[in-house]
Amino acid sequence: MMRTVYLNGEYLPENEAKVSIFDRGFLMADGVYEVTSVLDGKLLEFDGHLKRLERSLGELDMDKPEGFDDLLEIHRELVRLNDVDQGGVYLQITRGAADRDFVYPKDATPTLCLFTQSKPLLDTDASKNGMSVIFADDIRWGRRDIKTVQLLYPSMCKMMAKAAGADDAWLVEDGFVTEGSSNNAYIVKGNKIITRGLSNDILHGITRASLLKYAKESQMEIEERNFTPDEAKTADEAFISSASTFVMPVVKIEGETIGEGTPGKVSQRLREIYIDESRKRAI
Ligand code: PDD
């Protein structure tokens, strides 16, 4: 089915939306993005994604594109036009088109594009049975707090995981897990939820922030600290969080079974809480 997408002020059939070969997103990965989930045709965590987008632009001295103030309306219109019930809206802003040069161009017009993806988010195989991860060296750049479109290494990690018969990779740097290739990583010991603290080493997940808030409100114990791959392999439970997975239980790490090899109690409870609370706040 032909989607309607948004490009620089226009709603267009997907095969008519065209971007210049000189666009710096294309030539230099000079762009930032956000993925906002859609549940029951409504947007989850829109304000959080918008704030992080503004921060990413600021960190890269990138101008806001025209239409920035209408982003909520554009998201909603795309969801409506494409009749999305479950899935997400992908948004990308690049510095725009300019002759190839490492120096930022002075007068390029930023490119803004958005499109929707419909897919089941709730009752998936992974949410029922859990997923498996391997470890991979975290060789990404040092500003993982900025959500840039430099996604080749995460893509390679997913391929490494696939080749090893697993679903994803958790990245390891200086002996500690940083995060998943496209999600934040957590382990559970006893009833304590352990996840790495915020820094430039990881993306500050919007799902992570809300999840930790809801967990605290539910009197669950949280420890924000580094954890090692060995600690992860011997944890009682493990899970990931992201806009597209919410909370997803991890039941195997580098071939080692976690807990009973089925989604753990804490992970399942957190998934329920997260989905309930986000649904209530969806717009
Ligand atoms: N990925 N860490 C990384 C490296 C990510 O790429 C993501 C999100 C997250 C979780 O962030 P949030 O909870 O705000 O989605 C953590 C998105 C979903 C993606 O690239 O498709």
Coordinates of C-alpha atoms and ligand atoms in Angstrom, one line a residue:
M1 CA 0.0 0.0 0.0
M2 CA 1.3 3.4 -0.9
R3 CA 1.8 5.6 2.2
T4 CA 1.5 9.3 2.4
V5 CA 4.7 10.8 3.8
Y6 CA 5.7 14.4 4.8
L7 CA 8.6 16.2 3.2
N8 CA 9.4 19.9 3.7
G9 CA 5.9 21.2 4.1
E10 CA 4.1 18.8 1.8
Y11 CA 2.1 15.6 2.2
L12 CA 3.0 13.4 -0.7
P13 CA 2.7 9.8 -2.0
E14 CA 5.9 8.0 -0.8
N15 CA 7.2 7.5 -4.4
E16 CA 7.0 11.3 -5.0
A17 CA 9.0 12.5 -2.0
K18 CA 12.5 13.3 -3.3
V19 CA 15.6 14.6 -1.6
S20 CA 18.7 16.1 -3.2
I21 CA 21.8 13.9 -3.7
F22 CA 23.7 16.8 -2.0
D23 CA 21.6 16.5 1.2
R24 CA 24.1 16.3 4.0
G25 CA 22.1 13.5 5.6
F26 CA 22.9 11.4 2.5
L27 CA 26.5 12.5 2.2
M28 CA 27.6 12.8 5.8
A29 CA 25.0 11.3 8.1
D30 CA 24.5 14.9 9.2
G31 CA 21.0 14.4 10.6
V32 CA 19.0 13.6 13.6
Y33 CA 15.9 11.5 14.1
E34 CA 13.1 10.4 16.5
V35 CA 10.8 7.4 16.5
T36 CA 7.4 8.0 18.2
S37 CA 5.2 5.0 18.9
V38 CA 1.5 4.9 18.0
L39 CA -1.0 2.9 20.0
D40 CA -4.7 2.9 19.4
G41 CA -4.0 5.6 16.7
K42 CA -2.5 7.9 19.4
L43 CA 1.1 9.2 19.9
L44 CA 3.0 8.0 23.0
E45 CA 5.6 10.2 24.7
F46 CA 5.3 13.0 22.1
D47 CA 6.6 15.7 24.4
G48 CA 9.7 13.7 25.4
H49 CA 10.6 13.0 21.8
L50 CA 10.2 16.6 20.8
K51 CA 12.4 17.8 23.7
R52 CA 15.2 15.3 22.9
L53 CA 14.9 16.3 19.2
E54 CA 15.4 20.0 20.1
R55 CA 18.4 19.0 22.2
S56 CA 20.0 16.9 19.4
L57 CA 19.6 19.9 17.0
G58 CA 21.2 22.2 19.6
E59 CA 24.1 19.9 20.2
L60 CA 24.9 19.9 16.5
D61 CA 24.2 23.6 15.9
M62 CA 21.5 22.6 13.4
D63 CA 18.7 25.0 12.6
K64 CA 15.1 24.0 13.2
P65 CA 13.3 23.4 10.0
E66 CA 10.2 25.2 8.9
G67 CA 7.3 23.3 10.3
F68 CA 9.0 22.5 13.6
D69 CA 6.3 24.2 15.6
D70 CA 3.6 22.2 13.7
L71 CA 5.2 18.8 14.5
L72 CA 2.4 17.5 16.7
E73 CA -0.1 18.3 14.0
I74 CA 2.1 16.7 11.3
H75 CA 2.4 13.5 13.3
R76 CA -1.3 13.3 13.9
E77 CA -2.1 14.0 10.2
L78 CA 0.2 11.3 9.0
V79 CA -1.3 8.8 11.5
R80 CA -4.8 9.8 10.2
L81 CA -3.9 9.7 6.5
N82 CA -2.2 6.3 6.8
D83 CA -4.8 4.9 9.2
V84 CA -2.2 3.7 11.7
D85 CA -3.5 1.9 14.7
Q86 CA -0.2 0.4 16.0
G87 CA 3.3 1.3 14.8
G88 CA 5.3 4.4 14.8
V89 CA 6.1 7.7 13.2
Y90 CA 9.7 8.2 12.0
L91 CA 11.0 11.8 11.9
Q92 CA 14.3 13.0 10.4
I93 CA 15.9 16.4 10.2
T94 CA 19.1 16.9 8.2
R95 CA 21.2 20.1 7.8
G96 CA 20.0 20.2 4.2
A97 CA 21.6 20.3 0.8
A98 CA 24.9 22.0 0.1
D99 CA 28.0 21.3 -2.1
R100 CA 30.0 18.7 -0.4
D101 CA 32.2 20.2 2.4
F102 CA 33.1 19.2 5.9
V103 CA 32.4 22.7 7.1
Y104 CA 28.8 23.3 8.0
P105 CA 27.1 25.3 5.2
K106 CA 26.0 28.8 6.2
D107 CA 22.7 29.0 4.4
A108 CA 21.4 25.4 3.8
T109 CA 17.7 24.9 4.5
P110 CA 17.2 21.9 6.8
T111 CA 15.3 18.9 5.4
L112 CA 12.4 17.6 7.4
C113 CA 10.7 14.3 6.6
L114 CA 8.3 12.0 8.4
F115 CA 6.8 8.7 7.5
T116 CA 4.7 6.1 9.3
Q117 CA 5.2 2.4 9.8
S118 CA 2.3 0.2 10.8
K119 CA 3.3 -2.9 12.9
P120 CA 2.0 -4.8 15.9
L121 CA 3.5 -3.6 19.1
L122 CA 1.5 -5.4 21.8
D123 CA 1.2 -9.1 21.5
T124 CA 4.4 -10.0 19.7
D125 CA 6.4 -13.3 19.9
A126 CA 9.2 -11.5 21.8
S127 CA 6.8 -10.0 24.3
K128 CA 5.4 -13.4 25.1
N129 CA 8.5 -15.6 24.9
G130 CA 11.3 -13.1 25.4
M131 CA 14.3 -12.3 23.2
S132 CA 18.0 -13.3 23.1
V133 CA 21.1 -11.0 22.9
I134 CA 24.8 -11.4 22.3
F135 CA 27.6 -9.0 23.3
A136 CA 29.4 -6.8 20.8
D137 CA 32.2 -4.2 21.3
D138 CA 30.8 -0.7 21.6
I139 CA 32.9 1.0 18.9
R140 CA 30.4 3.8 18.2
W141 CA 31.4 7.5 18.5
G142 CA 31.5 9.3 21.9
R143 CA 28.3 11.3 21.6
R144 CA 25.6 8.6 21.8
D145 CA 23.4 11.0 23.7
I146 CA 22.7 12.8 20.4
K147 CA 20.2 10.8 18.3
T148 CA 22.0 11.0 14.9
V149 CA 21.3 8.9 11.8
Q150 CA 24.8 7.3 12.0
L151 CA 23.2 3.8 12.3
L152 CA 25.6 1.6 10.4
Y153 CA 27.2 0.0 13.4
P154 CA 23.9 -0.8 15.1
S155 CA 22.9 -2.3 11.8
M156 CA 26.0 -4.4 11.7
C157 CA 25.3 -5.5 15.3
K158 CA 21.8 -6.7 14.3
M159 CA 23.4 -8.7 11.5
M160 CA 26.0 -10.2 13.9
A161 CA 23.2 -11.1 16.3
K162 CA 21.2 -12.7 13.5
A163 CA 24.2 -14.7 12.3
A164 CA 24.6 -16.0 15.9
G165 CA 20.9 -17.0 16.0
A166 CA 20.1 -14.2 18.4
D167 CA 17.8 -11.2 18.2
D168 CA 20.0 -8.3 19.2
A169 CA 23.3 -7.2 20.6
W170 CA 24.2 -5.5 23.9
L171 CA 27.2 -3.3 23.5
V172 CA 30.2 -3.5 25.9
E173 CA 32.8 -0.8 26.5
D174 CA 35.7 -0.9 29.1
G175 CA 34.2 -4.0 30.6
F176 CA 30.7 -2.7 31.1
V177 CA 27.4 -2.9 29.2
T178 CA 26.5 0.5 27.7
E179 CA 23.1 -0.2 26.0
G180 CA 21.5 -2.3 23.3
S181 CA 22.1 -1.6 19.7
S182 CA 18.9 0.4 19.5
N183 CA 17.5 0.3 23.0
N184 CA 18.5 0.7 26.7
A185 CA 19.6 -2.4 28.7
Y186 CA 18.6 -3.5 32.2
I187 CA 19.1 -6.4 34.5
V188 CA 17.2 -7.4 37.6
K189 CA 18.8 -8.9 40.8
G190 CA 16.3 -9.9 43.5
N191 CA 13.8 -7.2 43.0
K192 CA 16.3 -4.5 42.1
I193 CA 16.3 -3.0 38.6
I194 CA 19.8 -2.1 37.5
T195 CA 20.6 0.1 34.5
R196 CA 23.5 2.3 33.4
G197 CA 23.3 5.9 34.5
L198 CA 22.9 8.7 32.0
S199 CA 26.0 10.2 30.3
N200 CA 27.2 10.8 26.7
D201 CA 27.9 7.0 26.6
I202 CA 24.2 6.1 25.9
L203 CA 21.1 7.6 24.4
H204 CA 18.9 9.1 27.1
G205 CA 15.9 6.9 26.3
I206 CA 12.5 8.5 26.5
T207 CA 11.0 5.1 27.4
R208 CA 13.8 4.7 30.0
A209 CA 12.9 8.0 31.7
S210 CA 9.2 7.2 32.0
L211 CA 9.8 3.6 32.9
L212 CA 12.1 4.5 35.8
K213 CA 9.5 7.1 37.0
Y214 CA 6.7 4.6 36.9
A215 CA 8.8 2.0 38.6
K216 CA 9.7 4.4 41.5
E217 CA 6.0 5.3 41.9
S218 CA 5.3 1.6 42.2
Q219 CA 7.9 1.3 45.0
M220 CA 10.2 -0.7 42.9
E221 CA 13.9 -0.5 43.7
I222 CA 16.2 1.0 41.1
E223 CA 20.0 1.3 40.9
E224 CA 21.5 3.4 38.1
R225 CA 25.1 2.0 37.8
N226 CA 27.3 0.2 35.3
F227 CA 27.0 -3.6 35.2
T228 CA 29.3 -6.2 33.6
P229 CA 28.5 -8.8 30.9
D230 CA 29.1 -11.5 33.6
E231 CA 26.6 -9.9 35.9
A232 CA 24.1 -9.8 33.1
K233 CA 24.6 -13.5 32.3
T234 CA 23.9 -14.4 35.9
A235 CA 21.1 -11.9 36.5
D236 CA 17.6 -13.1 37.6
E237 CA 16.0 -11.2 34.8
A238 CA 17.0 -8.9 31.9
F239 CA 15.1 -6.6 29.6
I240 CA 15.4 -3.7 27.1
S241 CA 13.4 -0.6 26.6
S242 CA 12.7 1.6 23.5
A243 CA 9.9 3.4 21.8
S244 CA 9.3 0.5 19.5
T245 CA 9.6 -2.4 22.0
F246 CA 8.3 -0.6 25.2
V247 CA 9.7 -3.2 27.7
M248 CA 10.9 -6.4 26.2
P249 CA 12.1 -9.3 28.3
V250 CA 15.5 -10.8 27.5
V251 CA 15.7 -14.6 28.3
K252 CA 19.1 -15.5 26.8
I253 CA 22.4 -13.7 26.9
E254 CA 25.4 -15.1 24.9
G255 CA 23.7 -18.5 25.0
E256 CA 23.2 -18.5 28.8
T257 CA 19.6 -18.9 30.0
I258 CA 18.4 -16.0 32.2
G259 CA 16.2 -17.1 35.1
E260 CA 13.7 -19.7 34.0
G261 CA 14.3 -18.9 30.3
T262 CA 10.9 -17.2 30.2
P263 CA 9.9 -13.5 30.7
G264 CA 10.5 -12.7 34.4
K265 CA 8.0 -11.3 36.9
V266 CA 9.6 -7.8 37.2
S267 CA 10.0 -7.4 33.4
Q268 CA 6.4 -8.4 32.8
R269 CA 5.0 -6.1 35.5
L270 CA 7.1 -3.2 34.1
R271 CA 5.8 -3.9 30.6
E272 CA 2.2 -3.8 31.9
I273 CA 2.7 -0.7 33.9
Y274 CA 4.5 1.1 31.0
I275 CA 1.8 0.3 28.5
D276 CA -1.0 1.2 30.9
E277 CA 0.5 4.5 31.9
S278 CA 1.6 5.5 28.3
R279 CA -1.9 4.7 27.0
K280 CA -3.4 6.9 29.6
R281 CA -1.1 9.8 28.5
A282 CA -1.3 9.2 24.7
I283 CA -2.3 12.1 22.6
Ligands
PDD1 N1 16.0 3.5 19.1 N2 19.5 3.5 22.7 C1 19.7 3.6 21.4 C2 21.0 3.4 20.9 C3 18.5 3.7 20.6 O1 18.7 3.8 19.2 C4 17.2 3.8 21.2 C5 16.0 4.1 20.4 C6 17.1 3.8 22.6 C7 15.8 3.9 23.3 O2 15.3 5.3 23.2 P1 13.8 5.6 23.3 O3 13.2 4.9 24.5 O4 13.7 7.0 23.4 O5 13.2 5.0 22.0 C8 18.3 3.6 23.3 C9 14.9 3.8 18.2 C10 13.6 3.2 18.6 C11 15.3 3.4 16.8 O6 16.4 3.6 16.4 O7 14.4 2.8 16.0

